[in-house]
């Protein structure tokens, strides 16, 4: 699977200012979890990968998923974030290790996606925007699965950042670091911005 | 061929025997409910526990290397910070809450007064990274551990020298899971080996009438969240469980603590506002403040006479477990 950060159709460069209509923004950090990846054929789930992937778009472009040989599939379902069962099952290592800075110490649970940067549109300190979106418990749940129908041999995804930022800024969301209704709104924008090429 | 088979069989037996001796089995009375922590799925290892103990007592986990877990959780006072209403962390910073006892944690679903932590294996992260407590960053802690000779200890415990957040937190959790308190006078009376005094028995009957719904035996907590009518401290402004769930029905609710080892854990309540048990019971007798989230079990008030208060206190003292507070395997690890 290929995942690419895109800003206005060009590959995302970190720590580089982009223009948004009349204004500008730069991304300094962008990480997210992908999990429970299911492979479907003709509408039925044929294989579910048990692995959890932390994608850091400043360095990762590809996610390698191990699947059985000769697996036939025409659609993929991807979970964005970490599901609630995993979130209450204790500590884990590898991509799930709290060392990755994607786990809340003060309110147990994973940060599904982290987006940080600066924009002259931000009213916050240092004109920053910080989104740490998570939450798994009942109404706070931000774990959502999205289905992609395969167009070719591998899945090529894009995260359309100018669209994501415009949506977030339009709601006046610049700092979002706790679970709740607003985080869920942000999460929906993220999902909308994650599309197949 | 026969020799090879015998040789292999010996090796297999030796390996499995070694596995058996490293396993630590948590013992508790058969009448107790099943622990929340799945010991079958995640058995404890003596070596991991030993590592957890070393870490628990090591102030290297804090930003200025002065505060260890034991700074606020002292084994001699049932792992609480005795005589402090609010605990203090690095640089004399004062925290927001009173340190709870660490007792029978394997039966807890929620950790921290507001249930912020949902699993014991991730609990260690909270104090380590809280700026008022240890104020550290997990990666910096690991860096310090590598530089202070812990790689060897991690190899002993986990089989390889790699120090990770997962291993660090798991070791701390395993050590704490061994804190089982089940040898108080109360336990011995229930098992049939001792009897209550007349006053303790009166207190026991009062307890069953007024307190057992929330402070349910044998753990002396039902693990739930309740508002017990404490007037709001407007400086601390601590809304408890609400701060986690954002659900208005949870305003001013806090986790029901265990009453085991209660003599050792003064002062009492989430902000340590009551120095003595007598003050606690006076609060229940006539100090409770009404509010929409006041516990249903307390809405009609608790009619207790002053004599009954003394009886209750006598009973509560039977929940103290000396063998727990003086257990050498919980105390500061001495160098071999």
Short mmCIF file of C-alpha atoms in Angstrom, two decimals:
data_model
loop_
_atom_site.label_atom_id
_atom_site.label_comp_id
_atom_site.label_asym_id
_atom_site.label_seq_id
_atom_site.Cartn_x
_atom_site.Cartn_y
_atom_site.Cartn_z
CA UNK A 1 0.00 0.00 0.00
CA UNK A 2 1.36 3.46 -0.83
CA UNK A 3 0.38 6.42 1.21
CA UNK A 4 1.35 9.89 0.26
CA UNK A 5 0.78 13.20 1.87
CA UNK A 6 -0.43 15.62 -0.74
CA UNK A 7 -0.69 19.33 -0.66
CA UNK A 8 -2.53 20.64 -3.68
CA UNK A 9 -1.60 17.66 -5.84
CA UNK A 10 2.08 17.86 -5.06
CA UNK A 11 3.85 15.57 -2.65
CA UNK A 12 3.94 16.99 0.84
CA UNK A 13 7.16 18.52 2.00
CA UNK A 14 7.59 18.94 5.72
CA UNK A 15 8.57 22.25 7.30
CA UNK A 16 7.80 24.01 4.05
CA UNK A 17 5.28 26.80 3.78
CA UNK A 18 2.38 26.31 1.41
CA UNK A 19 -0.18 28.84 0.39
CA UNK A 20 -3.85 28.43 1.20
CA UNK A 21 -5.73 30.97 -0.92
CA UNK A 22 -4.36 34.16 0.61
CA UNK A 23 -2.68 32.57 3.59
CA UNK A 24 -0.01 29.99 4.30
CA UNK A 25 0.64 26.90 6.36
CA UNK A 26 3.45 24.48 7.06
CA UNK A 27 3.27 20.96 8.43
CA UNK A 28 5.86 19.95 11.02
CA UNK A 29 4.48 16.60 12.09
CA UNK A 30 2.01 14.11 10.64
CA UNK A 31 1.59 10.60 12.03
CA UNK A 32 -1.31 8.19 12.17
CA UNK A 33 -2.23 4.60 12.93
CA UNK A 34 -3.72 2.14 10.46
CA UNK A 35 -5.09 -1.14 11.75
CA UNK A 36 -7.43 -4.08 11.27
CA UNK A 37 -6.78 -4.05 7.53
CA UNK A 38 -9.26 -6.37 5.83
CA UNK A 39 -9.01 -7.76 2.34
CA UNK A 40 -12.29 -8.42 0.54
CA UNK A 41 -13.23 -10.29 -2.54
CA UNK A 42 -16.65 -9.83 -4.05
CA UNK A 43 -17.98 -8.28 -0.88
CA UNK A 44 -16.66 -10.92 1.56
CA UNK A 45 -13.73 -10.53 3.95
CA UNK A 46 -11.09 -13.04 2.95
CA UNK A 47 -8.27 -12.02 5.27
CA UNK A 48 -7.74 -9.65 8.20
CA UNK A 49 -4.27 -8.46 9.01
CA UNK A 50 -3.63 -8.40 12.75
CA UNK A 51 -0.83 -5.87 12.48
CA UNK A 52 -0.86 -2.25 13.61
CA UNK A 53 1.02 0.34 11.57
CA UNK A 54 2.24 3.73 12.68
CA UNK A 55 2.72 5.83 9.56
CA UNK A 56 4.97 8.85 9.86
CA UNK A 57 4.51 10.79 6.65
CA UNK A 58 7.77 12.64 7.13
CA UNK A 59 9.57 9.38 6.39
CA UNK A 60 7.21 6.55 5.44
CA UNK A 61 5.77 6.33 1.97
CA UNK A 62 4.85 2.69 1.91
CA UNK A 63 3.12 0.33 4.23
CA UNK A 64 3.97 -3.33 3.66
CA UNK A 65 1.21 -5.65 4.71
CA UNK A 66 1.83 -9.36 4.91
CA UNK A 67 -0.90 -11.33 3.26
CA UNK A 68 -1.23 -14.99 2.33
CA UNK A 69 0.16 -15.90 -1.06
CA UNK A 70 -2.37 -16.08 -3.85
CA UNK A 71 -4.90 -14.04 -1.90
CA UNK A 72 -7.49 -12.64 -4.31
CA UNK A 73 -8.97 -9.31 -3.33
CA UNK A 74 -10.73 -6.41 -4.97
CA UNK A 75 -11.38 -4.12 -1.99
CA UNK A 76 -9.61 -3.17 1.25
CA UNK A 77 -11.06 -1.89 4.51
CA UNK A 78 -8.66 0.13 6.65
CA UNK A 79 -9.14 1.17 10.24
CA UNK A 80 -7.83 4.66 10.92
CA UNK A 81 -6.59 4.67 14.49
CA UNK A 82 -6.72 1.98 17.16
CA UNK A 83 -9.93 0.12 18.04
CA UNK A 84 -11.45 0.20 21.51
CA UNK A 85 -10.58 -3.40 22.44
CA UNK A 86 -6.89 -2.83 21.83
CA UNK A 87 -7.14 0.48 23.69
CA UNK A 88 -8.16 -1.25 26.93
CA UNK A 89 -5.81 -4.21 26.71
CA UNK A 90 -2.66 -2.86 28.30
CA UNK A 91 0.73 -1.90 26.97
CA UNK A 92 2.19 -3.03 23.65
CA UNK A 93 5.45 -2.65 21.80
CA UNK A 94 6.70 -1.89 18.32
CA UNK A 95 4.51 0.63 16.51
CA UNK A 96 2.18 0.62 19.52
CA UNK A 97 4.89 1.41 22.08
CA UNK A 98 4.08 4.57 24.06
CA UNK A 99 7.62 5.69 23.20
CA UNK A 100 6.24 6.73 19.80
CA UNK A 101 4.49 9.63 21.47
CA UNK A 102 1.11 8.46 20.21
CA UNK A 103 -0.34 7.43 23.58
CA UNK A 104 -2.03 9.66 26.13
CA UNK A 105 -0.56 9.29 29.60
CA UNK A 106 -3.25 11.32 31.31
CA UNK A 107 -6.27 9.57 29.79
CA UNK A 108 -5.43 6.07 28.60
CA UNK A 109 -5.76 5.61 24.90
CA UNK A 110 -4.04 6.01 21.60
CA UNK A 111 -3.77 9.14 19.54
CA UNK A 112 -5.21 8.01 16.22
CA UNK A 113 -3.58 10.79 14.27
CA UNK A 114 -1.31 13.68 15.02
CA UNK A 115 -1.00 16.74 12.84
CA UNK A 116 1.06 19.74 13.87
CA UNK A 117 2.28 22.85 12.15
CA UNK A 118 1.96 26.60 11.85
CA UNK A 119 -0.21 28.94 9.86
CA UNK A 120 -0.72 32.66 9.88
CA UNK A 121 -4.43 31.82 10.15
CA UNK A 122 -3.93 30.30 13.59
CA UNK A 123 -4.88 32.40 16.58
CA UNK A 124 -2.84 30.27 18.94
CA UNK A 125 0.61 30.71 20.42
CA UNK A 126 3.36 30.74 17.78
CA UNK A 127 0.52 30.58 15.21
CA UNK A 128 0.53 26.85 15.71
CA UNK A 129 -2.08 24.24 15.08
CA UNK A 130 -1.96 20.97 16.99
CA UNK A 131 -4.35 18.08 16.46
CA UNK A 132 -4.01 14.97 18.59
CA UNK A 133 -7.15 13.10 17.72
CA UNK A 134 -8.18 10.02 19.67
CA UNK A 135 -10.84 8.60 21.94
CA UNK A 136 -12.31 5.11 21.99
CA UNK A 137 -14.87 5.06 24.78
CA UNK A 138 -18.52 5.16 23.69
CA UNK A 139 -19.50 8.64 22.51
CA UNK A 140 -15.87 9.67 22.31
CA UNK A 141 -15.01 6.94 19.84
CA UNK A 142 -12.90 8.13 16.92
CA UNK A 143 -11.93 4.79 15.45
CA UNK A 144 -13.47 4.50 11.99
CA UNK A 145 -12.99 2.04 9.15
CA UNK A 146 -12.94 3.14 5.53
CA UNK A 147 -13.33 0.95 2.47
CA UNK A 148 -11.43 1.38 -0.77
CA UNK A 149 -12.27 -0.50 -3.93
CA UNK A 150 -9.01 -1.44 -5.58
CA UNK A 151 -8.23 0.24 -8.88
CA UNK A 152 -5.01 -1.60 -9.65
CA UNK A 153 -2.35 -3.87 -8.24
CA UNK A 154 -1.60 -1.92 -5.07
CA UNK A 155 -3.55 0.61 -3.06
CA UNK A 156 -2.36 4.18 -3.55
CA UNK A 157 -3.74 6.58 -1.03
CA UNK A 158 -3.44 10.30 -0.70
CA UNK A 159 -4.02 12.53 2.26
CA UNK A 160 -5.24 15.82 0.81
CA UNK A 161 -3.87 18.23 3.35
CA UNK A 162 -4.98 21.54 1.92
CA UNK A 163 -8.55 20.24 2.07
CA UNK A 164 -8.08 18.92 5.62
CA UNK A 165 -6.61 22.15 6.91
CA UNK A 166 -9.22 24.33 5.22
CA UNK A 167 -11.98 22.28 6.86
CA UNK A 168 -10.35 22.39 10.28
CA UNK A 169 -9.62 26.11 10.11
CA UNK A 170 -13.14 26.86 8.91
CA UNK A 171 -14.41 25.50 12.23
CA UNK A 172 -11.83 27.55 14.12
CA UNK A 173 -10.16 24.39 15.34
CA UNK A 174 -6.49 25.06 15.94
CA UNK A 175 -5.77 23.13 19.14
CA UNK A 176 -7.54 19.84 19.62
CA UNK A 177 -6.01 17.41 22.10
CA UNK A 178 -8.84 15.81 24.06
CA UNK A 179 -11.48 13.27 23.08
CA UNK A 180 -14.99 14.52 22.52
CA UNK A 181 -17.46 15.84 19.96
CA UNK A 182 -15.05 18.32 18.39
CA UNK A 183 -12.40 15.65 18.00
CA UNK A 184 -14.93 13.50 16.22
CA UNK A 185 -15.60 16.35 13.80
CA UNK A 186 -11.88 16.70 13.13
CA UNK A 187 -11.66 12.96 12.65
CA UNK A 188 -14.35 13.04 9.99
CA UNK A 189 -12.41 15.69 8.07
CA UNK A 190 -9.32 13.51 8.22
CA UNK A 191 -11.23 10.54 6.83
CA UNK A 192 -12.68 12.69 4.07
CA UNK A 193 -9.18 13.80 3.13
CA UNK A 194 -7.86 10.23 2.88
CA UNK A 195 -8.65 9.17 -0.67
CA UNK A 196 -7.50 6.79 -3.31
CA UNK A 197 -5.44 8.24 -6.12
CA UNK B 1 19.66 -42.78 18.23
CA UNK B 2 18.44 -43.68 21.71
CA UNK B 3 21.11 -41.49 23.28
CA UNK B 4 20.01 -38.55 21.20
CA UNK B 5 16.40 -38.99 22.25
CA UNK B 6 17.32 -39.24 25.90
CA UNK B 7 19.55 -36.20 25.56
CA UNK B 8 16.75 -34.20 23.92
CA UNK B 9 14.25 -35.30 26.55
CA UNK B 10 16.60 -34.10 29.30
CA UNK B 11 16.98 -30.72 27.60
CA UNK B 12 13.21 -30.36 27.26
CA UNK B 13 12.69 -31.20 30.92
CA UNK B 14 15.38 -28.75 32.04
CA UNK B 15 13.94 -25.92 29.98
CA UNK B 16 10.41 -26.41 31.23
CA UNK B 17 11.63 -26.67 34.81
CA UNK B 18 13.41 -23.34 34.50
CA UNK B 19 10.22 -21.85 33.10
CA UNK B 20 8.31 -23.09 36.13
CA UNK B 21 10.67 -21.56 38.67
CA UNK B 22 10.53 -18.09 37.09
CA UNK B 23 6.74 -17.96 37.11
CA UNK B 24 5.21 -16.00 39.97
CA UNK B 25 1.77 -17.14 41.01
CA UNK B 26 -0.46 -14.57 42.68
CA UNK B 27 -2.25 -16.16 45.61
CA UNK B 28 -5.56 -15.02 47.01
CA UNK B 29 -8.49 -16.56 48.92
CA UNK B 30 -10.78 -18.85 46.91
CA UNK B 31 -13.81 -16.87 48.04
CA UNK B 32 -12.57 -13.73 46.29
CA UNK B 33 -13.89 -12.70 42.88
CA UNK B 34 -11.78 -13.40 39.81
CA UNK B 35 -9.12 -10.74 39.16
CA UNK B 36 -9.66 -8.32 36.30
CA UNK B 37 -6.06 -8.85 35.19
CA UNK B 38 -5.78 -12.03 33.18
CA UNK B 39 -2.94 -13.93 34.86
CA UNK B 40 -3.48 -16.92 32.59
CA UNK B 41 -2.99 -14.85 29.46
CA UNK B 42 -0.18 -12.78 31.02
CA UNK B 43 1.56 -14.72 33.79
CA UNK B 44 3.96 -12.86 36.03
CA UNK B 45 7.69 -13.53 35.92
CA UNK B 46 9.88 -13.27 39.00
CA UNK B 47 12.65 -11.65 37.00
CA UNK B 48 10.34 -9.05 35.50
CA UNK B 49 8.95 -8.35 38.98
CA UNK B 50 12.47 -7.83 40.29
CA UNK B 51 13.17 -5.36 37.51
CA UNK B 52 9.89 -3.61 38.24
CA UNK B 53 10.87 -3.32 41.87
CA UNK B 54 14.22 -1.77 41.00
CA UNK B 55 12.48 0.74 38.74
CA UNK B 56 9.78 1.50 41.31
CA UNK B 57 12.40 2.64 43.78
CA UNK B 58 14.64 4.44 41.30
CA UNK B 59 14.34 8.23 41.06
CA UNK B 60 15.99 8.11 37.63
CA UNK B 61 12.43 7.98 36.31
CA UNK B 62 11.99 11.64 37.20
CA UNK B 63 13.28 14.69 35.35
CA UNK B 64 15.64 15.83 38.12
CA UNK B 65 16.37 12.31 39.40
CA UNK B 66 14.85 12.99 42.83
CA UNK B 67 11.38 11.43 42.71
CA UNK B 68 10.72 7.72 42.44
CA UNK B 69 7.38 5.91 42.55
CA UNK B 70 8.10 5.17 46.20
CA UNK B 71 8.30 8.89 46.97
CA UNK B 72 4.51 8.98 46.92
CA UNK B 73 3.89 5.28 47.33
CA UNK B 74 5.73 4.06 50.38
CA UNK B 75 5.42 0.36 51.19
CA UNK B 76 5.29 0.97 54.96
CA UNK B 77 2.11 2.98 54.60
CA UNK B 78 0.44 0.57 52.22
CA UNK B 79 2.00 2.35 49.26
CA UNK B 80 0.51 5.74 49.90
CA UNK B 81 2.13 9.08 50.74
CA UNK B 82 1.40 9.16 54.43
CA UNK B 83 0.72 12.49 56.13
CA UNK B 84 0.45 14.43 52.86
CA UNK B 85 -2.90 15.73 51.73
CA UNK B 86 -1.54 16.42 48.25
CA UNK B 87 1.64 14.82 47.03
CA UNK B 88 4.65 16.77 45.87
CA UNK B 89 6.78 15.93 42.89
CA UNK B 90 9.93 17.33 41.35
CA UNK B 91 11.07 20.83 42.28
CA UNK B 92 8.64 20.96 45.21
CA UNK B 93 5.67 21.12 42.86
CA UNK B 94 2.41 20.18 44.55
CA UNK B 95 0.01 17.86 42.79
CA UNK B 96 -3.73 18.00 42.70
CA UNK B 97 -4.67 14.85 44.49
CA UNK B 98 -3.97 12.62 47.45
CA UNK B 99 -1.94 9.51 46.72
CA UNK B 100 -4.05 6.33 47.03
CA UNK B 101 -2.94 3.00 48.51
CA UNK B 102 -1.74 0.41 46.04
CA UNK B 103 -3.52 -2.71 47.17
CA UNK B 104 -5.10 -5.58 45.22
CA UNK B 105 -4.64 -3.74 41.95
CA UNK B 106 -5.30 -6.89 39.92
CA UNK B 107 -8.99 -6.43 40.74
CA UNK B 108 -9.20 -2.87 39.47
CA UNK B 109 -10.70 -1.89 36.12
CA UNK B 110 -9.89 1.79 36.58
CA UNK B 111 -6.83 3.53 37.93
CA UNK B 112 -6.38 7.08 39.28
CA UNK B 113 -9.10 8.91 41.22
CA UNK B 114 -10.92 9.84 38.04
CA UNK B 115 -10.35 6.53 36.30
CA UNK B 116 -8.11 8.20 33.75
CA UNK B 117 -6.09 5.05 33.28
CA UNK B 118 -7.80 1.95 31.98
CA UNK B 119 -5.13 -0.71 32.49
CA UNK B 120 -2.38 -1.22 35.02
CA UNK B 121 0.17 -1.76 32.28
CA UNK B 122 -0.16 1.82 31.08
CA UNK B 123 -0.56 3.44 34.48
CA UNK B 124 3.14 4.16 34.95
CA UNK B 125 3.08 6.57 32.03
CA UNK B 126 0.87 9.03 33.91
CA UNK B 127 3.10 9.92 36.89
CA UNK B 128 6.28 9.64 34.83
CA UNK B 129 5.10 12.28 32.37
CA UNK B 130 3.02 14.48 34.69
CA UNK B 131 4.88 17.78 35.04
CA UNK B 132 3.87 18.07 38.71
CA UNK B 133 5.04 14.57 39.59
CA UNK B 134 8.08 13.17 37.78
CA UNK B 135 7.96 15.50 34.80
CA UNK B 136 9.87 13.24 32.43
CA UNK B 137 9.64 12.09 28.85
CA UNK B 138 9.51 8.36 28.20
CA UNK B 139 12.31 8.38 25.64
CA UNK B 140 14.57 10.38 27.98
CA UNK B 141 13.91 7.89 30.78
CA UNK B 142 14.91 5.03 28.51
CA UNK B 143 18.05 6.90 27.53
CA UNK B 144 18.94 7.35 31.21
CA UNK B 145 18.23 3.70 31.97
CA UNK B 146 20.59 2.65 29.20
CA UNK B 147 23.29 4.85 30.69
CA UNK B 148 22.83 3.61 34.26
CA UNK B 149 23.38 -0.07 33.73
CA UNK B 150 19.79 -1.22 33.27
CA UNK B 151 20.41 -2.96 29.93
CA UNK B 152 21.77 -5.94 31.81
CA UNK B 153 18.69 -6.04 34.09
CA UNK B 154 16.37 -5.87 31.08
CA UNK B 155 18.26 -8.74 29.52
CA UNK B 156 17.79 -10.79 32.72
CA UNK B 157 14.08 -10.03 32.74
CA UNK B 158 13.15 -10.09 29.05
CA UNK B 159 15.90 -12.04 27.35
CA UNK B 160 17.45 -9.15 25.44
CA UNK B 161 19.06 -5.85 26.36
CA UNK B 162 16.56 -3.68 24.52
CA UNK B 163 14.88 -1.15 26.78
CA UNK B 164 11.48 -0.12 25.43
CA UNK B 165 8.49 1.77 26.79
CA UNK B 166 6.50 -1.45 26.70
CA UNK B 167 9.02 -3.37 28.82
CA UNK B 168 9.51 -0.56 31.31
CA UNK B 169 5.79 -0.17 31.91
CA UNK B 170 5.18 -3.90 32.02
CA UNK B 171 7.88 -4.41 34.65
CA UNK B 172 6.37 -1.69 36.85
CA UNK B 173 2.93 -3.23 36.41
CA UNK B 174 4.07 -6.74 37.28
CA UNK B 175 5.73 -5.59 40.50
CA UNK B 176 2.57 -3.77 41.54
CA UNK B 177 0.36 -6.73 40.71
CA UNK B 178 2.08 -8.64 43.51
CA UNK B 179 0.67 -6.24 46.13
CA UNK B 180 -1.99 -8.51 47.60
CA UNK B 181 -3.48 -7.64 50.98
CA UNK B 182 -5.56 -10.46 52.43
CA UNK B 183 -4.22 -11.04 55.92
CA UNK B 184 -6.01 -8.45 58.03
CA UNK B 185 -7.86 -9.31 61.23
CA UNK B 186 -11.06 -9.11 59.19
CA UNK B 187 -9.76 -11.78 56.82
CA UNK B 188 -8.78 -14.02 59.69
CA UNK B 189 -12.21 -13.61 61.32
CA UNK B 190 -13.97 -14.45 58.06
CA UNK B 191 -11.73 -17.51 57.64
CA UNK B 192 -12.71 -18.59 61.14
CA UNK B 193 -9.36 -18.23 62.84
CA UNK B 194 -10.19 -15.20 65.03
CA UNK B 195 -13.16 -13.34 66.45
CA UNK B 196 -14.09 -9.68 66.53
CA UNK B 197 -14.25 -7.85 69.83
CA UNK B 198 -17.71 -6.75 70.84
CA UNK B 199 -17.09 -3.25 69.59
CA UNK B 200 -15.58 -4.44 66.31
CA UNK B 201 -18.58 -6.66 65.79
CA UNK B 202 -20.97 -3.77 66.34
CA UNK B 203 -18.95 -1.81 63.81
CA UNK B 204 -19.09 -4.71 61.37
CA UNK B 205 -22.89 -4.78 61.53
CA UNK B 206 -23.05 -1.01 61.03
CA UNK B 207 -20.64 -1.32 58.12
CA UNK B 208 -22.81 -3.89 56.41
CA UNK B 209 -25.81 -1.63 56.90
CA UNK B 210 -24.32 1.68 55.79
CA UNK B 211 -21.10 1.17 53.84
CA UNK B 212 -20.94 -2.17 52.13
CA UNK B 213 -22.87 -1.13 49.03
CA UNK B 214 -19.96 0.95 47.77
CA UNK B 215 -17.14 -0.40 49.92
CA UNK B 216 -18.00 -4.00 49.14
CA UNK B 217 -16.10 -6.80 50.84
CA UNK B 218 -13.69 -8.53 50.31
CA UNK B 219 -12.00 -5.83 48.24
CA UNK B 220 -13.81 -3.06 50.15
CA UNK B 221 -14.58 -1.24 46.96
CA UNK B 222 -17.11 -1.93 44.24
CA UNK B 223 -14.76 -0.29 41.74
CA UNK B 224 -17.33 2.32 40.79
CA UNK B 225 -17.40 6.13 40.82
CA UNK B 226 -19.47 8.03 43.37
CA UNK B 227 -20.02 11.54 44.68
CA UNK B 228 -19.99 11.20 48.47
CA UNK B 229 -21.09 14.74 49.19
CA UNK B 230 -17.75 16.43 49.66
CA UNK B 231 -18.16 20.19 49.23
CA UNK B 232 -16.17 21.40 46.24
CA UNK B 233 -12.73 22.82 46.98
CA UNK B 234 -12.95 25.88 44.74
CA UNK B 235 -9.17 26.28 44.56
CA UNK B 236 -8.50 22.76 43.32
CA UNK B 237 -11.79 22.70 41.42
CA UNK B 238 -11.48 18.97 40.86
CA UNK B 239 -14.53 17.59 39.10
CA UNK B 240 -13.25 14.01 39.17
CA UNK B 241 -14.63 11.52 36.67
CA UNK B 242 -16.29 14.27 34.63
CA UNK B 243 -12.84 15.47 33.56
CA UNK B 244 -12.39 12.18 31.71
CA UNK B 245 -15.84 11.32 30.40
CA UNK B 246 -17.17 14.89 29.93
CA UNK B 247 -20.49 13.40 31.03
CA UNK B 248 -22.36 15.79 33.36
CA UNK B 249 -23.65 12.86 35.39
CA UNK B 250 -20.07 12.26 36.46
CA UNK B 251 -19.41 15.67 37.96
CA UNK B 252 -17.59 15.38 41.32
CA UNK B 253 -17.57 11.60 41.23
CA UNK B 254 -14.39 9.84 42.26
CA UNK B 255 -13.33 6.21 42.28
CA UNK B 256 -14.47 4.38 45.40
CA UNK B 257 -11.19 3.53 47.15
CA UNK B 258 -10.48 0.35 49.05
CA UNK B 259 -10.70 0.66 52.82
CA UNK B 260 -8.01 -1.92 53.40
CA UNK B 261 -5.06 -0.66 55.43
CA UNK B 262 -7.04 2.45 56.20
CA UNK B 263 -5.09 3.30 59.35
CA UNK B 264 -1.96 3.69 57.27
CA UNK B 265 -3.42 5.84 54.53
CA UNK B 266 -4.36 9.12 56.25
CA UNK B 267 -5.22 11.81 55.32
CA UNK B 268 -8.39 10.80 53.54
CA UNK B 269 -10.42 11.59 50.41
CA UNK B 270 -9.20 12.55 46.93
CA UNK B 271 -7.65 15.76 48.22
CA UNK B 272 -6.66 14.51 51.66
CA UNK B 273 -8.96 16.94 53.44
CA UNK B 274 -9.69 14.71 56.43
CA UNK B 275 -6.81 13.96 58.77
CA UNK B 276 -8.61 11.37 60.89
CA UNK B 277 -11.09 8.58 60.37
CA UNK B 278 -13.28 10.32 62.91
CA UNK B 279 -13.45 13.35 60.56
CA UNK B 280 -14.44 11.08 57.69
CA UNK B 281 -17.31 9.58 59.61
CA UNK B 282 -18.42 12.96 60.90
CA UNK B 283 -18.65 14.00 57.27
CA UNK B 284 -20.93 11.08 56.53
CA UNK B 285 -22.91 11.76 59.70
CA UNK B 286 -23.68 15.40 58.98
CA UNK B 287 -21.23 16.99 56.52
CA UNK B 288 -22.53 15.78 53.16
CA UNK B 289 -23.48 18.39 50.58
CA UNK B 290 -26.44 17.69 48.40
CA UNK B 291 -26.10 17.89 44.60
CA UNK B 292 -27.59 16.30 41.52
CA UNK B 293 -24.78 13.77 41.33
CA UNK B 294 -24.73 12.81 45.02
CA UNK B 295 -24.65 9.03 45.31
CA UNK B 296 -28.07 7.41 45.41
CA UNK B 297 -26.87 5.42 48.38
CA UNK B 298 -26.27 8.59 50.37
CA UNK B 299 -29.24 10.73 49.34
CA UNK B 300 -31.15 9.94 52.53
CA UNK B 301 -28.18 10.74 54.72
CA UNK B 302 -26.43 8.35 57.11
CA UNK B 303 -27.85 8.40 60.59
CA UNK B 304 -24.97 7.55 62.83
CA UNK B 305 -24.63 8.32 66.52
CA UNK B 306 -21.24 9.30 67.88
CA UNK B 307 -20.94 5.92 69.59
CA UNK B 308 -21.70 4.21 66.34
CA UNK B 309 -18.93 6.21 64.73
CA UNK B 310 -16.48 4.80 67.28
CA UNK B 311 -17.76 1.28 66.64
CA UNK B 312 -17.28 1.73 62.91
CA UNK B 313 -13.76 2.98 63.41
CA UNK B 314 -12.98 -0.07 65.53
CA UNK B 315 -14.20 -2.28 62.71
CA UNK B 316 -12.29 -0.36 60.04
CA UNK B 317 -9.08 -0.93 61.98
CA UNK B 318 -9.59 -4.67 61.49
CA UNK B 319 -8.91 -4.10 57.80
CA UNK B 320 -5.27 -3.26 58.53
CA UNK B 321 -2.81 -5.85 57.30
CA UNK B 322 0.54 -5.67 59.09
CA UNK B 323 2.05 -8.46 57.02
CA UNK B 324 1.41 -6.35 53.91
CA UNK B 325 3.06 -3.16 55.14
CA UNK B 326 6.06 -5.01 56.47
CA UNK B 327 6.45 -7.43 53.58
CA UNK B 328 10.17 -7.36 52.70
CA UNK B 329 9.55 -8.21 49.05
CA UNK B 330 7.65 -4.94 48.64
CA UNK B 331 10.29 -2.83 50.35
CA UNK B 332 13.38 -1.11 48.99
CA UNK B 333 15.48 -3.68 47.11
CA UNK B 334 18.78 -4.25 48.84
CA UNK B 335 21.77 -4.97 46.65
CA UNK B 336 22.68 -8.65 46.52
#
